[in-house]
GROMACS .gro file of C-alpha atoms in nm:
model
  457
    1MET     CA    1   8.644  26.949  16.923
    2ALA     CA    2   8.735  26.707  16.637
    3THR     CA    3   9.113  26.635  16.718
    4SER     CA    4   9.392  26.389  16.585
    5GLU     CA    5   9.592  26.254  16.811
    6ALA     CA    6   9.906  26.430  16.839
    7SER     CA    7  10.231  26.238  16.830
    8GLU     CA    8  10.588  26.420  16.842
    9ALA     CA    9  10.647  26.675  16.583
   10PRO     CA   10  11.000  26.680  16.412
   11ALA     CA   11  11.263  26.733  16.589
   12ALA     CA   12  11.410  27.050  16.500
   13GLU     CA   13  11.840  27.032  16.421
   14GLY     CA   14  12.024  27.285  16.565
   15GLY     CA   15  11.729  27.549  16.667
   16LEU     CA   16  11.606  27.680  16.954
   17LYS     CA   17  11.657  27.508  17.315
   18ARG     CA   18  11.338  27.347  17.388
   19ALA     CA   19  11.264  27.438  17.737
   20ILE     CA   20  10.903  27.519  17.777
   21GLY     CA   21  10.667  27.267  17.943
   22PRO     CA   22  10.324  27.265  17.926
   23LYS     CA   23  10.248  27.453  18.235
   24LEU     CA   24  10.472  27.698  18.165
   25LEU     CA   25  10.341  27.749  17.833
   26ILE     CA   26   9.967  27.812  17.980
   27PHE     CA   27  10.120  28.076  18.255
   28PHE     CA   28  10.289  28.212  17.927
   29VAL     CA   29   9.987  28.241  17.747
   30ILE     CA   30   9.740  28.355  18.023
   31GLY     CA   31  10.037  28.641  18.117
   32ASP     CA   32  10.016  28.757  17.738
   33ILE     CA   33   9.660  28.814  17.716
   34LEU     CA   34   9.602  28.949  18.044
   35GLY     CA   35   9.691  29.308  18.136
   36THR     CA   36   9.611  29.627  17.961
   37GLY     CA   37   9.237  29.560  17.757
   38ILE     CA   38   9.113  29.449  18.039
   39TYR     CA   39   9.259  29.692  18.319
   40ALA     CA   40   9.187  30.018  18.069
   41THR     CA   41   8.900  29.937  17.870
   42THR     CA   42   8.661  29.811  18.029
   43GLY     CA   43   8.517  30.137  18.091
   44LYS     CA   44   8.540  30.235  17.707
   45VAL     CA   45   8.362  29.891  17.665
   46ALA     CA   46   8.042  30.011  17.857
   47GLY     CA   47   8.037  30.368  17.736
   48LYS     CA   48   7.924  30.141  17.407
   49VAL     CA   49   7.739  29.882  17.548
   50GLY     CA   50   7.574  30.025  17.859
   51GLY     CA   51   7.488  29.815  18.170
   52ALA     CA   52   7.536  29.495  17.945
   53LEU     CA   53   7.907  29.490  17.958
   54TRP     CA   54   7.975  29.085  18.026
   55LEU     CA   55   7.784  29.053  17.652
   56PRO     CA   56   8.072  29.180  17.419
   57PHE     CA   57   8.309  29.005  17.655
   58ALA     CA   58   8.115  28.697  17.624
   59ILE     CA   59   8.089  28.785  17.221
   60GLY     CA   60   8.461  28.826  17.202
   61PHE     CA   61   8.542  28.505  17.430
   62VAL     CA   62   8.351  28.320  17.158
   63VAL     CA   63   8.590  28.509  16.876
   64ALA     CA   64   8.866  28.431  17.034
   65ILE     CA   65   8.823  28.030  17.090
   66LEU     CA   66   8.739  27.997  16.707
   67THR     CA   67   9.052  28.181  16.580
   68ALA     CA   68   9.228  28.021  16.848
   69ALA     CA   69   9.115  27.718  16.720
   70SER     CA   70   9.288  27.802  16.441
   71TYR     CA   71   9.592  27.886  16.526
   72VAL     CA   72   9.646  27.573  16.728
   73GLU     CA   73   9.582  27.325  16.411
   74LEU     CA   74   9.879  27.562  16.229
   75VAL     CA   75  10.104  27.587  16.512
   76GLY     CA   76  10.035  27.194  16.516
   77LYS     CA   77  10.103  27.131  16.162
   78TYR     CA   78  10.423  27.402  16.152
   79PRO     CA   79  10.560  27.395  16.465
   80LYS     CA   80  10.758  27.697  16.400
   81ALA     CA   81  10.804  28.054  16.534
   82ALA     CA   82  10.694  28.329  16.255
   83GLY     CA   83  10.310  28.288  16.317
   84ALA     CA   84  10.057  28.464  16.094
   85ALA     CA   85  10.365  28.578  15.833
   86LEU     CA   86  10.445  28.155  15.783
   87TYR     CA   87  10.069  28.029  15.731
   88THR     CA   88   9.992  28.322  15.514
   89GLN     CA   89  10.298  28.279  15.291
   90LYS     CA   90  10.207  27.915  15.268
   91ALA     CA   91   9.863  27.953  15.201
   92PHE     CA   92   9.912  28.240  14.913
   93LYS     CA   93  10.240  28.262  14.837
   94VAL     CA   94  10.227  28.609  14.827
   95PRO     CA   95  10.534  28.798  14.963
   96PHE     CA   96  10.319  29.122  14.935
   97LEU     CA   97  10.029  28.998  15.130
   98THR     CA   98  10.276  28.798  15.399
   99PHE     CA   99  10.456  29.144  15.443
  100ILE     CA  100  10.156  29.348  15.501
  101VAL     CA  101  10.012  29.078  15.772
  102ALA     CA  102  10.356  29.070  15.925
  103PHE     CA  103  10.334  29.454  15.941
  104MET     CA  104  10.018  29.472  16.094
  105VAL     CA  105  10.109  29.231  16.292
  106MET     CA  106  10.408  29.445  16.427
  107CYS     CA  107  10.161  29.826  16.415
  108SER     CA  108   9.906  29.583  16.624
  109GLY     CA  109  10.187  29.533  16.918
  110LEU     CA  110  10.248  29.928  16.886
  111SER     CA  111   9.867  30.079  16.895
  112SER     CA  112   9.846  29.825  17.194
  113ALA     CA  113  10.152  29.969  17.384
  114SER     CA  114  10.039  30.323  17.288
  115ALA     CA  115   9.726  30.199  17.486
  116ALA     CA  116   9.904  30.081  17.772
  117ALA     CA  117  10.120  30.442  17.786
  118ARG     CA  118   9.796  30.574  17.768
  119ALA     CA  119   9.627  30.376  18.060
  120PHE     CA  120   9.998  30.444  18.252
  121GLY     CA  121   9.942  30.811  18.268
  122GLY     CA  122   9.586  30.824  18.329
  123ASP     CA  123   9.371  30.716  18.676
  124TYR     CA  124   9.610  30.481  18.797
  125PHE     CA  125   9.924  30.689  18.794
  126GLN     CA  126   9.695  30.994  18.865
  127GLU     CA  127   9.631  30.832  19.273
  128PHE     CA  128   9.962  30.920  19.296
  129THR     CA  129   9.999  31.244  19.169
  130ASP     CA  130   9.828  31.497  18.916
  131ALA     CA  131  10.089  31.700  18.811
  132VAL     CA  132  10.206  31.536  18.525
  133PRO     CA  133  10.042  31.590  18.191
  134PRO     CA  134   9.883  31.236  18.113
  135THR     CA  135  10.007  31.229  17.743
  136LEU     CA  136  10.343  31.371  17.872
  137ILE     CA  137  10.348  31.064  18.131
  138ALA     CA  138  10.278  30.848  17.850
  139ILE     CA  139  10.550  30.978  17.575
  140VAL     CA  140  10.798  30.940  17.850
  141PHE     CA  141  10.680  30.584  17.982
  142ILE     CA  142  10.742  30.477  17.586
  143LEU     CA  143  11.051  30.649  17.611
  144ALA     CA  144  11.140  30.462  17.934
  145LEU     CA  145  11.071  30.094  17.765
  146ALA     CA  146  11.258  30.190  17.501
  147ALA     CA  147  11.574  30.250  17.665
  148LEU     CA  148  11.462  29.917  17.859
  149ALA     CA  149  11.496  29.760  17.534
  150LEU     CA  150  11.826  29.894  17.398
  151ARG     CA  151  11.985  29.772  17.719
  152GLY     CA  152  11.873  29.409  17.567
  153VAL     CA  153  11.605  29.347  17.895
  154SER     CA  154  11.449  29.030  17.836
  155GLU     CA  155  11.199  28.819  18.068
  156SER     CA  156  11.224  28.462  18.102
  157VAL     CA  157  10.902  28.240  18.067
  158LYS     CA  158  10.956  28.150  18.435
  159THR     CA  159  10.937  28.514  18.531
  160ASN     CA  160  10.627  28.572  18.313
  161MET     CA  161  10.489  28.342  18.557
  162VAL     CA  162  10.583  28.519  18.854
  163LEU     CA  163  10.429  28.849  18.647
  164THR     CA  164  10.090  28.671  18.561
  165LEU     CA  165  10.051  28.588  18.913
  166VAL     CA  166  10.057  28.983  19.002
  167GLU     CA  167   9.824  29.059  18.756
  168LEU     CA  168   9.582  28.834  18.814
  169THR     CA  169   9.598  28.896  19.181
  170GLY     CA  170   9.487  29.250  19.123
  171LEU     CA  171   9.175  29.068  18.915
  172VAL     CA  172   9.128  28.858  19.158
  173VAL     CA  173   9.081  29.148  19.409
  174VAL     CA  174   8.800  29.270  19.156
  175LEU     CA  175   8.652  28.930  19.181
  176GLY     CA  176   8.676  28.894  19.566
  177ILE     CA  177   8.506  29.265  19.640
  178GLY     CA  178   8.197  29.174  19.378
  179ALA     CA  179   8.149  28.891  19.590
  180TRP     CA  180   8.125  29.063  19.930
  181ALA     CA  181   7.875  29.320  19.701
  182VAL     CA  182   7.659  29.029  19.639
  183VAL     CA  183   7.659  28.839  19.986
  184THR     CA  184   7.628  29.218  20.137
  185GLY     CA  185   7.310  29.264  19.911
  186ASP     CA  186   7.535  29.595  19.733
  187GLY     CA  187   7.539  29.650  19.412
  188GLU     CA  188   7.271  29.676  19.145
  189PRO     CA  189   7.180  29.363  18.927
  190SER     CA  190   6.897  29.568  18.725
  191ARG     CA  191   7.213  29.742  18.515
  192LEU     CA  192   7.344  29.395  18.377
  193GLY     CA  193   7.055  29.425  18.126
  194GLU     CA  194   7.101  29.820  18.053
  195PHE     CA  195   7.208  29.827  17.713
  196GLN     CA  196   7.290  30.210  17.638
  197ALA     CA  197   7.123  30.195  17.302
  198SER     CA  198   6.748  30.248  17.279
  199GLY     CA  199   6.547  29.973  17.093
  200THR     CA  200   6.628  29.657  16.937
  201GLY     CA  201   6.734  29.757  16.619
  202TYR     CA  202   7.010  29.864  16.369
  203ALA     CA  203   7.151  30.117  16.614
  204LEU     CA  204   7.122  29.838  16.928
  205ILE     CA  205   7.303  29.605  16.687
  206THR     CA  206   7.567  29.840  16.611
  207SER     CA  207   7.676  29.963  16.980
  208VAL     CA  208   7.732  29.569  17.085
  209LEU     CA  209   7.935  29.501  16.763
  210GLY     CA  210   8.132  29.805  16.809
  211ALA     CA  211   8.185  29.721  17.190
  212THR     CA  212   8.249  29.353  17.114
  213ALA     CA  213   8.511  29.446  16.851
  214LEU     CA  214   8.706  29.685  17.099
  215GLY     CA  215   8.672  29.420  17.391
  216PHE     CA  216   8.829  29.198  17.215
  217PHE     CA  217   9.123  29.431  17.223
  218ALA     CA  218   9.099  29.283  17.593
  219PHE     CA  219   9.181  28.888  17.456
  220VAL     CA  220   9.479  28.931  17.196
  221GLY     CA  221   9.768  28.781  17.296
  222PHE     CA  222   9.722  28.410  17.292
  223GLU     CA  223   9.839  28.481  16.866
  224ASP     CA  224  10.152  28.564  17.015
  225SER     CA  225  10.249  28.246  17.147
  226VAL     CA  226  10.281  28.006  16.878
  227ASN     CA  227  10.612  28.237  16.819
  228MET     CA  228  10.743  27.993  17.118
  229ALA     CA  229  10.689  27.714  16.930
  230GLU     CA  230  11.037  27.644  16.887
  231GLU     CA  231  11.110  27.641  17.247
  232THR     CA  232  10.845  27.445  17.332
  233ARG     CA  233  10.863  27.090  17.405
  234ASP     CA  234  10.666  26.852  17.224
  235PRO     CA  235  10.447  27.156  17.064
  236VAL     CA  236  10.183  26.979  16.868
  237ARG     CA  237  10.062  26.822  17.224
  238THR     CA  238  10.099  27.094  17.466
  239PHE     CA  239  10.001  27.387  17.201
  240PRO     CA  240   9.604  27.270  17.183
  241ARG     CA  241   9.573  27.261  17.575
  242ALA     CA  242   9.803  27.563  17.636
  243ILE     CA  243   9.611  27.758  17.427
  244PHE     CA  244   9.251  27.662  17.488
  245THR     CA  245   9.284  27.676  17.878
  246GLY     CA  246   9.462  28.028  17.850
  247VAL     CA  247   9.175  28.179  17.651
  248ALA     CA  248   8.889  27.992  17.826
  249VAL     CA  249   9.094  28.127  18.176
  250THR     CA  250   9.147  28.505  18.077
  251GLY     CA  251   8.749  28.472  17.868
  252THR     CA  252   8.554  28.351  18.222
  253ILE     CA  253   8.742  28.634  18.435
  254TYR     CA  254   8.677  28.895  18.204
  255VAL     CA  255   8.308  28.790  18.179
  256LEU     CA  256   8.350  28.809  18.583
  257VAL     CA  257   8.515  29.117  18.583
  258ALA     CA  258   8.259  29.299  18.343
  259LEU     CA  259   7.974  29.145  18.566
  260VAL     CA  260   8.116  29.312  18.911
  261SER     CA  261   8.199  29.647  18.717
  262SER     CA  262   7.858  29.705  18.589
  263LEU     CA  263   7.727  29.546  18.938
  264LEU     CA  264   7.888  29.840  19.156
  265VAL     CA  265   7.946  30.123  18.920
  266ASP     CA  266   7.706  30.297  18.691
  267TYR     CA  267   7.844  30.272  18.325
  268ARG     CA  268   7.838  30.646  18.295
  269THR     CA  269   8.081  30.655  18.547
  270LEU     CA  270   8.311  30.387  18.418
  271GLU     CA  271   8.324  30.588  18.098
  272GLN     CA  272   8.477  30.859  18.204
  273SER     CA  273   8.736  30.677  18.394
  274SER     CA  274   9.074  30.595  18.233
  275GLY     CA  275   9.130  30.345  18.516
  276PRO     CA  276   8.770  30.186  18.522
  277LEU     CA  277   8.885  29.885  18.807
  278LEU     CA  278   9.037  30.133  19.042
  279GLU     CA  279   8.625  30.293  19.022
  280VAL     CA  280   8.528  29.945  19.098
  281VAL     CA  281   8.749  29.894  19.365
  282LYS     CA  282   8.668  30.192  19.551
  283ALA     CA  283   8.289  30.155  19.525
  284GLY     CA  284   8.312  29.832  19.674
  285GLY     CA  285   8.291  29.844  20.004
  286VAL     CA  286   8.576  29.678  20.098
  287ALA     CA  287   8.847  29.808  20.268
  288PHE     CA  288   9.125  29.783  19.938
  289PRO     CA  289   9.386  30.070  19.924
  290PRO     CA  290   9.330  30.190  19.609
  291LYS     CA  291   9.710  30.301  19.585
  292LEU     CA  292   9.777  29.923  19.634
  293PHE     CA  293   9.512  29.881  19.323
  294ALA     CA  294   9.654  30.117  19.089
  295LEU     CA  295  10.036  29.982  19.134
  296ILE     CA  296   9.868  29.615  19.041
  297ALA     CA  297   9.759  29.774  18.727
  298LEU     CA  298  10.072  30.009  18.666
  299PHE     CA  299  10.253  29.697  18.665
  300ALA     CA  300  10.034  29.508  18.463
  301VAL     CA  301   9.997  29.802  18.201
  302THR     CA  302  10.367  29.810  18.235
  303ASN     CA  303  10.447  29.433  18.144
  304SER     CA  304  10.214  29.452  17.844
  305ALA     CA  305  10.365  29.699  17.691
  306LEU     CA  306  10.697  29.602  17.726
  307ILE     CA  307  10.639  29.303  17.579
  308ASN     CA  308  10.447  29.457  17.254
  309ILE     CA  309  10.767  29.730  17.221
  310MET     CA  310  11.012  29.428  17.221
  311MET     CA  311  10.804  29.169  17.016
  312ALA     CA  312  10.719  29.487  16.750
  313SER     CA  313  11.124  29.601  16.758
  314ARG     CA  314  11.254  29.243  16.727
  315LEU     CA  315  10.981  29.166  16.419
  316CYS     CA  316  11.108  29.484  16.258
  317TYR     CA  317  11.486  29.344  16.283
  318GLY     CA  318  11.375  28.985  16.130
  319LEU     CA  319  11.220  29.178  15.832
  320ALA     CA  320  11.517  29.363  15.764
  321ASN     CA  321  11.763  29.032  15.790
  322GLU     CA  322  11.456  28.891  15.572
  323LYS     CA  323  11.535  29.138  15.273
  324VAL     CA  324  11.129  29.293  15.346
  325LEU     CA  325  11.213  29.636  15.472
  326PRO     CA  326  11.537  29.811  15.458
  327ARG     CA  327  11.852  29.697  15.555
  328GLY     CA  328  11.956  29.970  15.756
  329MET     CA  329  11.645  29.842  15.971
  330GLY     CA  330  11.834  29.536  16.111
  331LYS     CA  331  12.110  29.731  16.233
  332VAL     CA  332  12.238  29.639  16.571
  333LEU     CA  333  12.378  29.782  16.858
  334ARG     CA  334  12.761  29.656  16.913
  335ARG     CA  335  12.819  29.592  17.286
  336ARG     CA  336  12.403  29.504  17.417
  337ARG     CA  337  12.323  29.298  17.071
  338THR     CA  338  11.983  29.476  17.091
  339PRO     CA  339  11.831  29.613  16.752
  340VAL     CA  340  11.886  29.945  16.807
  341THR     CA  341  11.717  30.064  16.431
  342GLY     CA  342  11.409  29.862  16.467
  343ILE     CA  343  11.372  30.001  16.851
  344VAL     CA  344  11.441  30.329  16.767
  345PHE     CA  345  11.153  30.334  16.471
  346VAL     CA  346  10.900  30.132  16.715
  347THR     CA  347  10.972  30.415  16.935
  348LEU     CA  348  10.896  30.710  16.711
  349LEU     CA  349  10.594  30.547  16.586
  350ALA     CA  350  10.443  30.450  16.956
  351VAL     CA  351  10.516  30.794  17.027
  352GLY     CA  352  10.326  30.907  16.744
  353LEU     CA  353  10.052  30.690  16.826
  354VAL     CA  354  10.056  30.833  17.178
  355SER     CA  355  10.005  31.190  17.062
  356THR     CA  356   9.720  31.102  16.798
  357GLY     CA  357   9.505  30.881  17.039
  358GLU     CA  358   9.325  30.802  17.359
  359ILE     CA  359   9.289  30.381  17.524
  360ALA     CA  360   8.993  30.368  17.335
  361GLY     CA  361   9.083  30.480  16.931
  362LEU     CA  362   9.431  30.351  16.984
  363GLY     CA  363   9.311  30.004  17.106
  364ASP     CA  364   9.021  29.959  16.892
  365THR     CA  365   9.340  30.018  16.645
  366THR     CA  366   9.474  29.721  16.783
  367ALA     CA  367   9.167  29.515  16.787
  368PHE     CA  368   9.108  29.593  16.418
  369LEU     CA  369   9.437  29.527  16.275
  370LEU     CA  370   9.468  29.168  16.475
  371LEU     CA  371   9.103  29.102  16.343
  372CYS     CA  372   9.199  29.177  15.972
  373VAL     CA  373   9.534  28.930  16.041
  374PHE     CA  374   9.268  28.667  16.183
  375THR     CA  375   9.059  28.714  15.884
  376VAL     CA  376   9.340  28.551  15.691
  377VAL     CA  377   9.469  28.325  15.931
  378ASN     CA  378   9.126  28.166  15.929
  379VAL     CA  379   9.120  28.150  15.548
  380ALA     CA  380   9.462  27.990  15.543
  381VAL     CA  381   9.364  27.737  15.794
  382LEU     CA  382   9.081  27.625  15.495
  383VAL     CA  383   9.383  27.700  15.188
  384LEU     CA  384   9.600  27.478  15.411
  385ARG     CA  385   9.378  27.142  15.414
  386LYS     CA  386   9.579  27.088  15.093
  387ASP     CA  387   9.908  27.026  15.240
  388ARG     CA  388   9.941  26.701  15.428
  389VAL     CA  389  10.264  26.658  15.664
  390GLU     CA  390  10.394  26.351  15.808
  391HIS     CA  391  10.325  26.416  16.165
  392ARG     CA  392  10.001  26.381  16.314
  393HIS     CA  393   9.797  26.706  16.446
  394PHE     CA  394   9.509  26.903  16.570
  395ARG     CA  395   9.254  26.959  16.330
  396THR     CA  396   8.987  27.153  16.432
  397PRO     CA  397   8.633  27.114  16.251
  398THR     CA  398   8.578  27.324  15.945
  399ILE     CA  399   8.292  27.507  16.105
  400LEU     CA  400   8.528  27.723  16.366
  401PRO     CA  401   8.808  27.829  16.092
  402VAL     CA  402   8.456  27.983  15.905
  403LEU     CA  403   8.263  28.098  16.149
  404GLY     CA  404   8.594  28.262  16.266
  405ALA     CA  405   8.674  28.443  15.950
  406VAL     CA  406   8.293  28.566  15.929
  407THR     CA  407   8.309  28.676  16.250
  408SER     CA  408   8.648  28.884  16.272
  409LEU     CA  409   8.530  29.048  15.963
  410ILE     CA  410   8.246  29.151  16.084
  411LEU     CA  411   8.374  29.247  16.389
  412ALA     CA  412   8.662  29.439  16.118
  413SER     CA  413   8.403  29.602  15.934
  414PRO     CA  414   8.211  29.910  15.924
  415LEU     CA  415   7.927  29.765  16.126
  416ALA     CA  416   8.111  29.768  16.422
  417ASP     CA  417   8.065  30.155  16.452
  418ARG     CA  418   8.383  30.226  16.493
  419ALA     CA  419   8.532  30.597  16.461
  420ALA     CA  420   8.675  30.716  16.148
  421ASP     CA  421   9.012  30.809  16.324
  422VAL     CA  422   9.057  30.398  16.351
  423TYR     CA  423   9.100  30.331  15.980
  424ILE     CA  424   9.296  30.624  15.953
  425ARG     CA  425   9.552  30.582  16.188
  426ALA     CA  426   9.529  30.237  16.069
  427GLY     CA  427   9.597  30.334  15.717
  428VAL     CA  428   9.858  30.553  15.831
  429LEU     CA  429  10.040  30.266  15.975
  430ILE     CA  430  10.016  30.039  15.696
  431GLY     CA  431  10.071  30.317  15.447
  432ILE     CA  432  10.427  30.379  15.622
  433GLY     CA  433  10.484  29.973  15.569
  434ILE     CA  434  10.427  29.971  15.207
  435VAL     CA  435  10.677  30.272  15.147
  436LEU     CA  436  10.917  30.131  15.321
  437TRP     CA  437  10.843  29.804  15.088
  438GLY     CA  438  10.848  30.018  14.761
  439VAL     CA  439  11.166  30.172  14.925
  440ASN     CA  440  11.345  29.831  14.971
  441LYS     CA  441  11.210  29.718  14.649
  442LEU     CA  442  11.359  29.966  14.442
  443VAL     CA  443  11.692  29.975  14.650
  444MET     CA  444  11.730  29.600  14.543
  445ARG     CA  445  11.654  29.676  14.209
  446VAL     CA  446  11.927  29.911  14.179
  447ARG     CA  447  12.181  29.684  14.369
  448HIS     CA  448  12.084  29.405  14.138
  449GLU     CA  449  12.087  29.605  13.846
  450GLU     CA  450  12.456  29.736  13.927
  451GLU     CA  451  12.569  29.375  14.050
  452ALA     CA  452  12.508  29.261  13.671
  453GLY     CA  453  12.645  29.554  13.507
  454THR     CA  454  12.968  29.445  13.758
  455ARG     CA  455  12.967  29.140  13.632
  456ALA     CA  456  12.898  29.213  13.237
  457GLY     CA  457  13.226  29.423  13.306
   0.00000   0.00000   0.00000
């Protein structure tokens, strides 16, 4: 992979404190990717593809690396905390497109949090009690996270390192059980080449693409790390290693977990479970307490959901401050200094999402929204090649963003055998954003006319 030797990025004057070093950033990237996706959607991916569960995760790994290369180039070129919205505005200079990209990123966080809520209320929680309906648990879960966010709960990167280690522990347990099964001759290797769709034609291709699109939900998160650019020491040098290492580590773990899952449990059993890795632990023949693993899984999905709720509420707050959304959505709770209107708004959307879909649909909605964003970002890299900056930075080979844009677009298209409700859900979310955009533009125009009238008078 071609690079330019990175030198020091321009120093930010009066900016955020640069407290994140290379190791902490790697843990942050890994922690941002790990969580709900692998713990909750493995079974749904198996239901789409069959026993060859590892293949969609392997393809998703490649697609993630392609897009990660584009983010690495852009964050090195523009080491600012704004992510896809910044890159879109610099490349295309169309405010409405920039808003849509930013709103899609926000909504992807909400659908991800909603998928986590569904996973929390599913089989992992049912391991302790089945007396409460899963949907009610999921809604209460979202409301509890909103309450925490209102109190000003925020986790430092060092705390994130600890949380990441706990999440990794659960996956290491699964891999250890798989290794023991291989050593003792348990498991069924023939499942690894078993496809749910018969034949080798269009049905097989669409089933693999559909499983890959859903499995890609497990890889999302690396794109959020670029928002830490202004708090990272020497981001031009640090980000390439951190993002590529993070995606490589998680991708390798995901493929291995998928292999173990298929080896030990039939894909039809995995498909029916909202806690698929718990099924793997129970089938592994190792005396690991299922309740302990369920607790680790609950912790993992809680961490993912809280991060997404906080990210979405603060993005909403930022858009309001930039006068892109109505000003009232930027209101801050006086004592706690938390974005109260933004938190209430995203919480209502999240509760609505929880009520309209299951883990697979909500996870697929997250993946669809971000695949659309990734398509734009990969094109933005190519457009911005004409924009020169003074400092040297990572430059990805041109073929990679081209392939990244094409593969992201394919996985976002109907070729991925996506259920219609995913497009409807995403369309409604984007429609809400467009309405808010229109209302804000109308209010701004009225105010401008009133101010002009006052000056003329």
